[in-house]
Amino acid sequence: MKLKNLKERLKMYYVMSLFSVVFALFGFSYNAWRMEVSEENNNIRTAAFEVLSHLGELEHIILSAHYDNDLIHGNPRKGWVKVGLVADLSALITPEVADKAIKLKAQWADSWHLMTADEIVVTELVASIDETRMAIKIVLKQMS
């Protein structure tokens, strides 16, 4: 009788031990997955805010060059740096944002030398900046 009772108790301990190990592994796996997702979201948010900041600076460069004829604040070399940063950082957000940024960079490459004199070029560049901004805002809204 005692031997049967002891075997049942040992069996119960084994089952509980196995359940505890499985539950611990499940909890650890979920925690690791959750931390990974949180880190990815944090990286996307950080990149998105950086890109928005550089887009604003790029727009300032374009408008200063065109409307103020300011060669210091409207320097195209500064614009190249900003466009490059936007294209590089946008790859960390989503493919849609990266596509918009690549389109902006290509448009900048084709028309930066005309931005001081041609209003249509300025309008198109600003519209491309706005499209990129909108794509970023959509991503940020979906994350919240």
XYZ file of N, CA and C in Angstrom:
432
model
N 0.822 -1.200 0.000
C 0.000 0.000 0.000
C 0.860 1.257 0.000
N 1.894 1.244 0.882
C 2.762 2.421 0.957
C 3.556 2.602 -0.337
N 3.977 1.519 -0.941
C 4.741 1.581 -2.173
C 3.901 2.156 -3.312
N 2.639 1.756 -3.387
C 1.733 2.269 -4.403
C 1.517 3.770 -4.188
N 1.329 4.191 -2.959
C 1.132 5.593 -2.613
C 2.389 6.401 -2.963
N 3.547 5.853 -2.686
C 4.799 6.525 -2.993
C 4.967 6.674 -4.508
N 4.624 5.632 -5.269
C 4.722 5.707 -6.729
C 3.776 6.769 -7.290
N 2.583 6.855 -6.752
C 1.626 7.872 -7.206
C 2.134 9.278 -6.903
N 2.715 9.445 -5.719
C 3.247 10.759 -5.356
C 4.423 11.135 -6.254
N 5.306 10.170 -6.522
C 6.431 10.443 -7.417
C 5.945 10.779 -8.826
N 4.949 10.050 -9.280
C 4.377 10.327 -10.592
C 3.820 11.754 -10.644
N 3.133 12.168 -9.569
C 2.587 13.523 -9.487
C 3.709 14.563 -9.487
N 4.790 14.299 -8.773
C 5.928 15.214 -8.753
C 6.548 15.335 -10.137
N 6.684 14.213 -10.859
C 7.243 14.254 -12.206
C 6.365 15.071 -13.139
N 5.088 14.862 -13.054
C 4.147 15.611 -13.898
C 4.228 17.100 -13.574
N 4.249 17.427 -12.318
C 4.325 18.844 -11.913
C 5.660 19.460 -12.352
N 6.731 18.696 -12.230
C 8.045 19.192 -12.657
C 8.060 19.442 -14.156
N 7.536 18.509 -14.897
C 7.475 18.663 -16.347
C 6.611 19.865 -16.728
N 5.464 19.992 -16.087
C 4.580 21.142 -16.338
C 5.301 22.446 -16.005
N 6.021 22.490 -14.919
C 6.750 23.699 -14.517
C 7.802 24.080 -15.541
N 8.533 23.088 -16.049
C 9.559 23.352 -17.054
C 8.922 23.873 -18.342
N 7.853 23.246 -18.785
C 7.164 23.685 -20.000
C 6.620 25.100 -19.823
N 6.018 25.370 -18.689
C 5.469 26.704 -18.424
C 6.590 27.748 -18.386
N 7.728 27.424 -17.777
C 8.864 28.344 -17.730
C 9.408 28.616 -19.127
N 9.528 27.578 -19.950
C 10.006 27.759 -21.324
C 9.040 28.616 -22.137
N 7.756 28.360 -21.974
C 6.762 29.168 -22.671
C 6.860 30.633 -22.243
N 6.961 30.862 -20.939
C 7.059 32.235 -20.439
C 8.315 32.929 -20.931
N 9.429 32.232 -20.920
C 10.676 32.812 -21.401
C 10.590 33.123 -22.898
N 10.030 32.204 -23.676
C 9.899 32.416 -25.119
C 9.021 33.624 -25.424
N 7.901 33.728 -24.727
C 7.012 34.868 -24.946
C 7.712 36.173 -24.578
N 8.413 36.182 -23.461
C 9.114 37.381 -23.019
C 10.183 37.789 -24.038
N 10.937 36.835 -24.548
C 11.965 37.134 -25.544
C 11.333 37.683 -26.824
N 10.232 37.073 -27.262
C 9.540 37.555 -28.460
C 9.017 38.976 -28.251
N 8.430 39.231 -27.091
C 7.862 40.546 -26.801
C 8.948 41.615 -26.770
N 10.096 41.288 -26.179
C 11.211 42.242 -26.142
C 11.722 42.535 -27.553
N 11.761 41.514 -28.398
C 12.200 41.687 -29.785
C 11.260 42.629 -30.537
N 9.967 42.427 -30.385
C 8.983 43.282 -31.051
C 9.077 44.715 -30.521
N 9.222 44.870 -29.228
C 9.337 46.208 -28.642
C 10.581 46.931 -29.146
N 11.676 46.204 -29.245
C 12.920 46.806 -29.749
C 12.771 47.227 -31.203
N 12.136 46.388 -32.008
C 11.914 46.733 -33.408
C 11.033 47.977 -33.529
N 9.959 48.032 -32.747
C 9.086 49.210 -32.772
C 9.834 50.460 -32.325
N 10.683 50.321 -31.325
C 11.465 51.463 -30.847
C 12.420 51.948 -31.934
N 13.056 51.026 -32.637
C 13.961 51.411 -33.723
C 13.210 52.112 -34.849
N 12.027 51.611 -35.175
C 11.222 52.235 -36.233
C 10.817 53.644 -35.821
N 10.351 53.802 -34.591
C 9.954 55.140 -34.121
C 11.123 56.120 -34.144
N 12.276 55.684 -33.642
C 13.451 56.551 -33.609
C 13.847 56.963 -35.018
N 13.897 56.007 -35.938
C 14.243 56.322 -37.323
C 13.202 57.252 -37.947
N 11.932 57.017 -37.650
C 10.864 57.849 -38.223
C 10.989 59.302 -37.769
N 11.250 59.505 -36.482
C 11.379 60.877 -35.997
C 12.628 61.557 -36.558
N 13.708 60.802 -36.721
C 14.915 61.357 -37.335
C 14.644 61.758 -38.786
N 13.973 60.895 -39.512
C 13.667 61.190 -40.919
C 12.764 62.418 -41.018
N 11.753 62.501 -40.153
C 10.881 63.685 -40.163
C 11.680 64.954 -39.912
N 12.617 64.896 -39.003
C 13.461 66.054 -38.705
C 14.305 66.443 -39.923
N 14.909 65.462 -40.569
C 15.741 65.754 -41.744
C 14.898 66.220 -42.933
N 13.683 65.717 -43.046
C 12.797 66.207 -44.104
C 12.470 67.683 -43.903
N 12.227 68.077 -42.662
C 11.971 69.486 -42.371
C 13.171 70.354 -42.709
N 14.353 69.867 -42.382
C 15.570 70.616 -42.698
C 15.793 70.709 -44.204
N 15.489 69.613 -44.922
C 15.614 69.630 -46.379
C 14.641 70.637 -46.995
N 13.427 70.655 -46.491
C 12.453 71.628 -46.997
C 12.926 73.054 -46.732
N 13.514 73.278 -45.584
C 14.057 74.608 -45.252
C 15.172 74.987 -46.241
N 16.021 74.035 -46.565
C 17.104 74.296 -47.523
C 16.525 74.685 -48.880
N 15.536 73.927 -49.333
C 14.922 74.194 -50.639
C 14.263 75.566 -50.667
N 13.487 75.862 -49.643
C 12.779 77.147 -49.613
C 13.737 78.321 -49.442
N 14.779 78.139 -48.660
C 15.775 79.204 -48.507
C 16.503 79.466 -49.821
N 16.817 78.424 -50.533
C 17.504 78.591 -51.819
C 16.604 79.280 -52.828
N 15.341 78.883 -52.876
C 14.454 79.427 -53.902
C 13.923 80.821 -53.557
N 13.341 80.977 -52.390
C 12.667 82.236 -52.073
C 13.588 83.302 -51.503
N 14.635 82.895 -50.805
C 15.518 83.880 -50.179
C 16.837 84.056 -50.928
N 17.078 83.221 -51.929
C 18.372 83.228 -52.621
C 19.529 83.193 -51.625
N 19.356 82.419 -50.571
C 20.340 82.319 -49.496
C 21.263 81.130 -49.781
N 22.503 81.438 -50.151
C 23.445 80.378 -50.501
C 24.014 79.676 -49.264
N 23.813 80.232 -48.090
C 24.306 79.587 -46.871
C 23.274 78.586 -46.358
N 22.049 79.055 -46.114
C 21.003 78.154 -45.621
C 20.400 77.297 -46.735
N 20.558 77.729 -47.968
C 20.010 77.000 -49.101
C 21.079 76.265 -49.898
N 22.158 75.907 -49.236
C 23.285 75.249 -49.899
C 22.894 73.836 -50.357
N 23.026 73.546 -51.652
C 22.657 72.221 -52.160
C 23.477 71.080 -51.549
N 24.705 71.349 -51.134
C 25.507 70.288 -50.503
C 24.865 69.836 -49.199
N 24.288 70.785 -48.458
C 23.543 70.408 -47.247
C 22.323 69.574 -47.617
N 21.705 69.933 -48.731
C 20.553 69.173 -49.212
C 20.932 67.745 -49.574
N 22.093 67.573 -50.206
C 22.551 66.226 -50.533
C 22.733 65.385 -49.275
N 23.281 65.998 -48.237
C 23.476 65.275 -46.974
C 22.121 64.864 -46.388
N 21.182 65.792 -46.377
C 19.855 65.498 -45.811
C 19.123 64.428 -46.614
N 19.180 64.519 -47.932
C 18.519 63.520 -48.779
C 19.157 62.145 -48.563
N 20.469 62.115 -48.444
C 21.151 60.849 -48.193
C 20.753 60.236 -46.862
N 20.686 61.075 -45.821
C 20.266 60.583 -44.504
C 18.831 60.077 -44.527
N 17.967 60.808 -45.200
C 16.562 60.385 -45.307
C 16.470 59.022 -45.992
N 17.197 58.859 -47.080
C 17.155 57.583 -47.812
C 17.719 56.443 -46.955
N 18.811 56.707 -46.255
C 19.428 55.660 -45.432
C 18.548 55.268 -44.252
N 18.036 56.255 -43.536
C 17.239 55.971 -42.338
C 15.861 55.413 -42.675
N 15.332 55.791 -43.821
C 13.983 55.313 -44.176
C 13.957 53.807 -44.405
N 15.104 53.228 -44.725
C 15.174 51.772 -44.906
C 14.883 51.042 -43.601
N 15.028 51.726 -42.465
C 14.757 51.127 -41.163
C 13.278 51.192 -40.789
N 12.485 51.916 -41.551
C 11.078 52.112 -41.185
C 10.221 51.042 -41.853
N 9.863 51.242 -43.105
C 9.117 50.234 -43.873
C 9.543 50.337 -45.334
N 9.287 49.313 -46.122
C 9.618 49.392 -47.552
C 8.871 50.528 -48.272
N 7.640 50.810 -47.851
C 6.880 51.890 -48.489
C 7.557 53.245 -48.259
N 7.999 53.485 -47.031
C 8.685 54.741 -46.717
C 10.019 54.792 -47.459
N 10.716 53.680 -47.509
C 11.996 53.624 -48.224
C 11.796 53.953 -49.707
N 10.717 53.452 -50.302
C 10.430 53.750 -51.711
C 10.190 55.241 -51.923
N 9.441 55.842 -51.013
C 9.185 57.292 -51.123
C 10.495 58.075 -50.996
N 11.346 57.656 -50.081
C 12.620 58.351 -49.871
C 13.550 58.185 -51.076
N 13.542 57.012 -51.677
C 14.367 56.797 -52.873
C 13.855 57.650 -54.029
N 12.534 57.754 -54.127
C 11.938 58.615 -55.154
C 12.344 60.074 -54.913
N 12.310 60.504 -53.654
C 12.726 61.860 -53.313
C 14.198 62.085 -53.674
N 15.033 61.122 -53.354
C 16.466 61.257 -53.661
C 16.701 61.349 -55.169
N 15.985 60.529 -55.936
C 16.118 60.573 -57.397
C 15.629 61.911 -57.947
N 14.539 62.394 -57.401
C 13.997 63.683 -57.832
C 14.977 64.807 -57.490
N 15.558 64.726 -56.298
C 16.565 65.713 -55.886
C 17.765 65.660 -56.843
N 18.229 64.474 -57.168
C 19.387 64.323 -58.059
C 19.117 64.931 -59.438
N 17.877 64.818 -59.894
C 17.523 65.353 -61.212
C 17.320 66.861 -61.217
N 16.959 67.440 -60.072
C 16.508 68.840 -60.138
C 17.113 69.784 -59.107
N 18.094 69.361 -58.317
C 18.630 70.241 -57.268
C 19.207 71.526 -57.846
N 19.808 71.439 -59.031
C 20.454 72.603 -59.640
C 19.442 73.624 -60.174
N 18.166 73.238 -60.238
C 17.134 74.146 -60.743
C 16.299 74.782 -59.634
N 16.534 74.380 -58.391
C 15.643 74.817 -57.316
C 15.709 76.319 -57.026
N 16.791 76.972 -57.378
C 16.855 78.414 -57.106
C 16.006 79.219 -58.083
N 15.811 78.692 -59.296
C 15.125 79.482 -60.320
C 13.744 78.957 -60.714
N 13.477 77.686 -60.531
C 12.255 77.088 -61.079
C 11.260 76.751 -59.969
N 10.151 77.447 -59.951
C 9.107 77.247 -58.937
C 8.474 75.859 -59.033
N 8.346 75.330 -60.236
C 7.752 73.999 -60.424
C 8.629 72.936 -59.763
N 9.925 73.071 -59.905
C 10.855 72.124 -59.273
C 10.695 72.176 -57.757
N 10.599 73.374 -57.213
C 10.424 73.539 -55.764
C 9.117 72.888 -55.319
N 8.045 73.129 -56.060
C 6.742 72.548 -55.732
C 6.796 71.021 -55.770
N 7.456 70.461 -56.773
C 7.563 69.005 -56.884
C 8.411 68.409 -55.762
N 9.504 69.078 -55.424
C 10.352 68.580 -54.331
C 9.611 68.615 -52.998
N 8.906 69.703 -52.743
C 8.141 69.822 -51.494
C 7.010 68.793 -51.466
N 6.375 68.549 -52.612
C 5.324 67.522 -52.669
C 5.901 66.134 -52.377
N 7.082 65.865 -52.880
C 7.730 64.578 -52.613
C 8.106 64.446 -51.134
N 8.537 65.539 -50.540
C 8.819 65.549 -49.095
C 7.533 65.263 -48.323
N 6.442 65.901 -48.734
C 5.157 65.687 -48.062
C 4.660 64.245 -48.196
N 4.882 63.638 -49.371
C 4.494 62.235 -49.554
C 5.268 61.328 -48.599
N 6.553 61.605 -48.442
C 7.385 60.812 -47.535
C 6.914 61.004 -46.094
N 6.613 62.242 -45.746
C 6.082 62.525 -44.398
C 4.793 61.751 -44.141
N 3.902 61.759 -45.117
C 2.616 61.072 -44.959
C 2.819 59.578 -44.757
N 3.725 58.998 -45.525
C 4.001 57.567 -45.381
C 4.522 57.254 -43.976
N 5.353 58.125 -43.442
C 5.886 57.939 -42.081
C 4.771 58.074 -41.054
N 3.917 59.056 -41.220
C 2.820 59.259 -40.285
C 1.869 58.059 -40.265
N 1.653 57.466 -41.420
C 0.799 56.268 -41.475
C 1.422 55.133 -40.688
N 2.723 54.942 -40.836
C 3.416 53.880 -40.097
C 3.323 54.136 -38.603
N 3.583 55.375 -38.186
C 3.525 55.694 -36.751
C 2.117 55.526 -36.195
N 1.116 55.885 -36.974
C -0.269 55.722 -36.521
C -0.632 54.248 -36.379
N -0.170 53.426 -37.300
C -0.447 51.983 -37.218
C 0.223 51.334 -36.021
N 1.321 51.906 -35.564
C 2.043 51.326 -34.428
C 1.387 51.643 -33.099
N 0.613 52.696 -33.036
C 0.018 53.090 -31.752
C -1.244 52.346 -31.431
